[in-house]
């Protein structure tokens, strides 16, 4: 990982070093559904601890999966999301033209477009500023989507 250091002014007007960090995180393959991946991402980002105030941007490099914030406590929320999205984008709909990659591919693309593939989360004191019940969630929209890659870009002022 290449480190680029710049100088930024904090609210008091003093100069503090800033940084940009970028890393690719390979998420383990998962079955279709919604999976909390917050800890898996954090485990791959030791650089996060260096950021006093900044932003973490997460970008999923896939078109049949999604990245979202959702409740991290009750798994029924994720099950209900899956059921609802299956109703919105069912498999084998007679009007799909893109069918060569399997019955779950076009619905996966639709779900990815609806939910999105990127998140920006504030960082303070080396920690993501997620709400009490929020978790970063991978929406896997294919039965066998395989491993997924997230590009994480960290930016902000350095601690200390």
One Martini backbone bead per residue (centre of mass of N, CA, C, O) as a GRO file, in nm:
protein
  160
    1UNK     BB    1   0.096   0.037   0.023
    2UNK     BB    2   0.050   0.370  -0.047
    3UNK     BB    3   0.179   0.671   0.093
    4UNK     BB    4   0.006   0.985   0.133
    5UNK     BB    5   0.112   1.307   0.233
    6UNK     BB    6  -0.059   1.570   0.389
    7UNK     BB    7  -0.190   1.897   0.464
    8UNK     BB    8  -0.412   1.989   0.726
    9UNK     BB    9  -0.673   2.170   0.871
   10UNK     BB   10  -0.803   2.228   1.156
   11UNK     BB   11  -1.033   2.402   1.349
   12UNK     BB   12  -0.778   2.557   1.498
   13UNK     BB   13  -0.540   2.590   1.257
   14UNK     BB   14  -0.365   2.357   1.271
   15UNK     BB   15  -0.121   2.137   1.169
   16UNK     BB   16  -0.196   1.820   1.005
   17UNK     BB   17  -0.157   1.517   0.908
   18UNK     BB   18  -0.240   1.339   0.622
   19UNK     BB   19  -0.431   1.072   0.449
   20UNK     BB   20  -0.398   0.792   0.218
   21UNK     BB   21  -0.577   0.480   0.178
   22UNK     BB   22  -0.550   0.155   0.004
   23UNK     BB   23  -0.765  -0.145  -0.021
   24UNK     BB   24  -0.804  -0.484  -0.082
   25UNK     BB   25  -1.093  -0.689  -0.009
   26UNK     BB   26  -1.149  -1.030   0.044
   27UNK     BB   27  -1.438  -1.199   0.042
   28UNK     BB   28  -1.599  -1.450   0.133
   29UNK     BB   29  -1.790  -1.680   0.033
   30UNK     BB   30  -2.149  -1.673  -0.029
   31UNK     BB   31  -2.458  -1.703  -0.001
   32UNK     BB   32  -2.752  -1.618  -0.056
   33UNK     BB   33  -2.783  -1.289   0.077
   34UNK     BB   34  -2.741  -1.130   0.397
   35UNK     BB   35  -2.417  -1.003   0.520
   36UNK     BB   36  -2.222  -0.939   0.780
   37UNK     BB   37  -1.885  -0.754   0.727
   38UNK     BB   38  -1.747  -0.568   0.928
   39UNK     BB   39  -1.521  -0.740   1.066
   40UNK     BB   40  -1.378  -0.833   0.810
   41UNK     BB   41  -1.295  -0.547   0.729
   42UNK     BB   42  -1.149  -0.454   0.989
   43UNK     BB   43  -0.930  -0.682   0.989
   44UNK     BB   44  -0.812  -0.546   0.702
   45UNK     BB   45  -0.780  -0.240   0.872
   46UNK     BB   46  -0.529  -0.117   1.051
   47UNK     BB   47  -0.523   0.188   0.943
   48UNK     BB   48  -0.771   0.303   1.091
   49UNK     BB   49  -0.622   0.371   1.367
   50UNK     BB   50  -0.476   0.641   1.237
   51UNK     BB   51  -0.754   0.784   1.232
   52UNK     BB   52  -0.915   1.058   1.359
   53UNK     BB   53  -1.036   1.215   1.095
   54UNK     BB   54  -1.279   1.084   0.849
   55UNK     BB   55  -1.293   0.844   0.571
   56UNK     BB   56  -1.478   0.558   0.453
   57UNK     BB   57  -1.455   0.381   0.146
   58UNK     BB   58  -1.681   0.146  -0.013
   59UNK     BB   59  -1.609  -0.079  -0.299
   60UNK     BB   60  -1.783  -0.289  -0.509
   61UNK     BB   61  -1.659  -0.517  -0.778
   62UNK     BB   62  -1.980  -0.565  -0.861
   63UNK     BB   63  -2.309  -0.662  -1.040
   64UNK     BB   64  -2.439  -0.911  -0.825
   65UNK     BB   65  -2.398  -0.712  -0.582
   66UNK     BB   66  -2.397  -0.558  -0.248
   67UNK     BB   67  -2.380  -0.250  -0.046
   68UNK     BB   68  -2.482  -0.203   0.302
   69UNK     BB   69  -2.684  -0.066   0.547
   70UNK     BB   70  -2.782  -0.243   0.847
   71UNK     BB   71  -2.903  -0.435   1.062
   72UNK     BB   72  -2.706  -0.627   1.323
   73UNK     BB   73  -2.912  -0.800   1.510
   74UNK     BB   74  -3.163  -0.890   1.331
   75UNK     BB   75  -3.189  -1.142   1.092
   76UNK     BB   76  -3.479  -1.084   0.983
   77UNK     BB   77  -3.414  -0.839   0.815
   78UNK     BB   78  -3.247  -0.994   0.597
   79UNK     BB   79  -3.470  -1.190   0.517
   80UNK     BB   80  -3.678  -0.975   0.428
   81UNK     BB   81  -3.507  -0.850   0.208
   82UNK     BB   82  -3.484  -1.100   0.033
   83UNK     BB   83  -3.786  -1.145  -0.017
   84UNK     BB   84  -3.853  -0.869  -0.140
   85UNK     BB   85  -3.644  -0.875  -0.377
   86UNK     BB   86  -3.763  -1.131  -0.507
   87UNK     BB   87  -4.026  -0.986  -0.589
   88UNK     BB   88  -3.893  -0.755  -0.765
   89UNK     BB   89  -3.660  -0.990  -0.871
   90UNK     BB   90  -3.722  -1.247  -1.034
   91UNK     BB   91  -3.689  -1.543  -1.153
   92UNK     BB   92  -3.766  -1.617  -1.481
   93UNK     BB   93  -3.853  -1.383  -1.632
   94UNK     BB   94  -3.997  -1.337  -1.949
   95UNK     BB   95  -3.847  -1.035  -2.000
   96UNK     BB   96  -3.572  -1.141  -2.010
   97UNK     BB   97  -3.261  -1.123  -2.200
   98UNK     BB   98  -3.052  -1.183  -1.970
   99UNK     BB   99  -2.974  -1.554  -1.958
  100UNK     BB  100  -2.679  -1.694  -1.991
  101UNK     BB  101  -2.595  -1.684  -1.652
  102UNK     BB  102  -2.866  -1.741  -1.531
  103UNK     BB  103  -3.143  -1.698  -1.322
  104UNK     BB  104  -2.970  -1.502  -1.102
  105UNK     BB  105  -2.836  -1.266  -1.266
  106UNK     BB  106  -3.043  -1.043  -1.338
  107UNK     BB  107  -3.150  -1.005  -1.051
  108UNK     BB  108  -2.870  -0.921  -0.942
  109UNK     BB  109  -2.844  -0.660  -1.105
  110UNK     BB  110  -3.095  -0.519  -1.000
  111UNK     BB  111  -3.020  -0.521  -0.697
  112UNK     BB  112  -2.755  -0.365  -0.728
  113UNK     BB  113  -2.881  -0.105  -0.840
  114UNK     BB  114  -3.078  -0.050  -0.602
  115UNK     BB  115  -2.848  -0.065  -0.358
  116UNK     BB  116  -2.555  -0.081  -0.434
  117UNK     BB  117  -2.163  -0.048  -0.409
  118UNK     BB  118  -2.152   0.197  -0.191
  119UNK     BB  119  -1.971   0.351   0.094
  120UNK     BB  120  -1.982   0.607   0.352
  121UNK     BB  121  -1.777   0.638   0.653
  122UNK     BB  122  -1.713   0.770   0.932
  123UNK     BB  123  -1.417   0.880   1.116
  124UNK     BB  124  -1.321   0.826   1.470
  125UNK     BB  125  -1.066   0.731   1.656
  126UNK     BB  126  -1.030   0.463   1.462
  127UNK     BB  127  -1.352   0.459   1.398
  128UNK     BB  128  -1.642   0.369   1.303
  129UNK     BB  129  -1.957   0.567   1.273
  130UNK     BB  130  -2.168   0.366   1.371
  131UNK     BB  131  -2.448   0.268   1.464
  132UNK     BB  132  -2.565   0.056   1.693
  133UNK     BB  133  -2.746  -0.110   1.445
  134UNK     BB  134  -2.504  -0.106   1.245
  135UNK     BB  135  -2.407  -0.268   0.933
  136UNK     BB  136  -2.209  -0.417   0.708
  137UNK     BB  137  -2.350  -0.533   0.394
  138UNK     BB  138  -2.377  -0.820   0.201
  139UNK     BB  139  -2.530  -0.864  -0.113
  140UNK     BB  140  -2.608  -1.179  -0.224
  141UNK     BB  141  -2.756  -1.257  -0.557
  142UNK     BB  142  -2.615  -1.536  -0.575
  143UNK     BB  143  -2.571  -1.865  -0.527
  144UNK     BB  144  -2.258  -1.846  -0.679
  145UNK     BB  145  -2.058  -1.573  -0.649
  146UNK     BB  146  -1.828  -1.575  -0.465
  147UNK     BB  147  -1.584  -1.388  -0.427
  148UNK     BB  148  -1.538  -1.056  -0.292
  149UNK     BB  149  -1.450  -0.714  -0.377
  150UNK     BB  150  -1.310  -0.448  -0.174
  151UNK     BB  151  -1.259  -0.107  -0.195
  152UNK     BB  152  -1.059   0.079   0.034
  153UNK     BB  153  -1.086   0.426   0.138
  154UNK     BB  154  -0.869   0.627   0.326
  155UNK     BB  155  -0.932   0.944   0.498
  156UNK     BB  156  -0.729   1.186   0.685
  157UNK     BB  157  -0.637   1.249   0.998
  158UNK     BB  158  -0.393   1.193   1.209
  159UNK     BB  159  -0.295   1.065   1.488
  160UNK     BB  160  -0.124   1.271   1.723
   0.00000   0.00000   0.00000
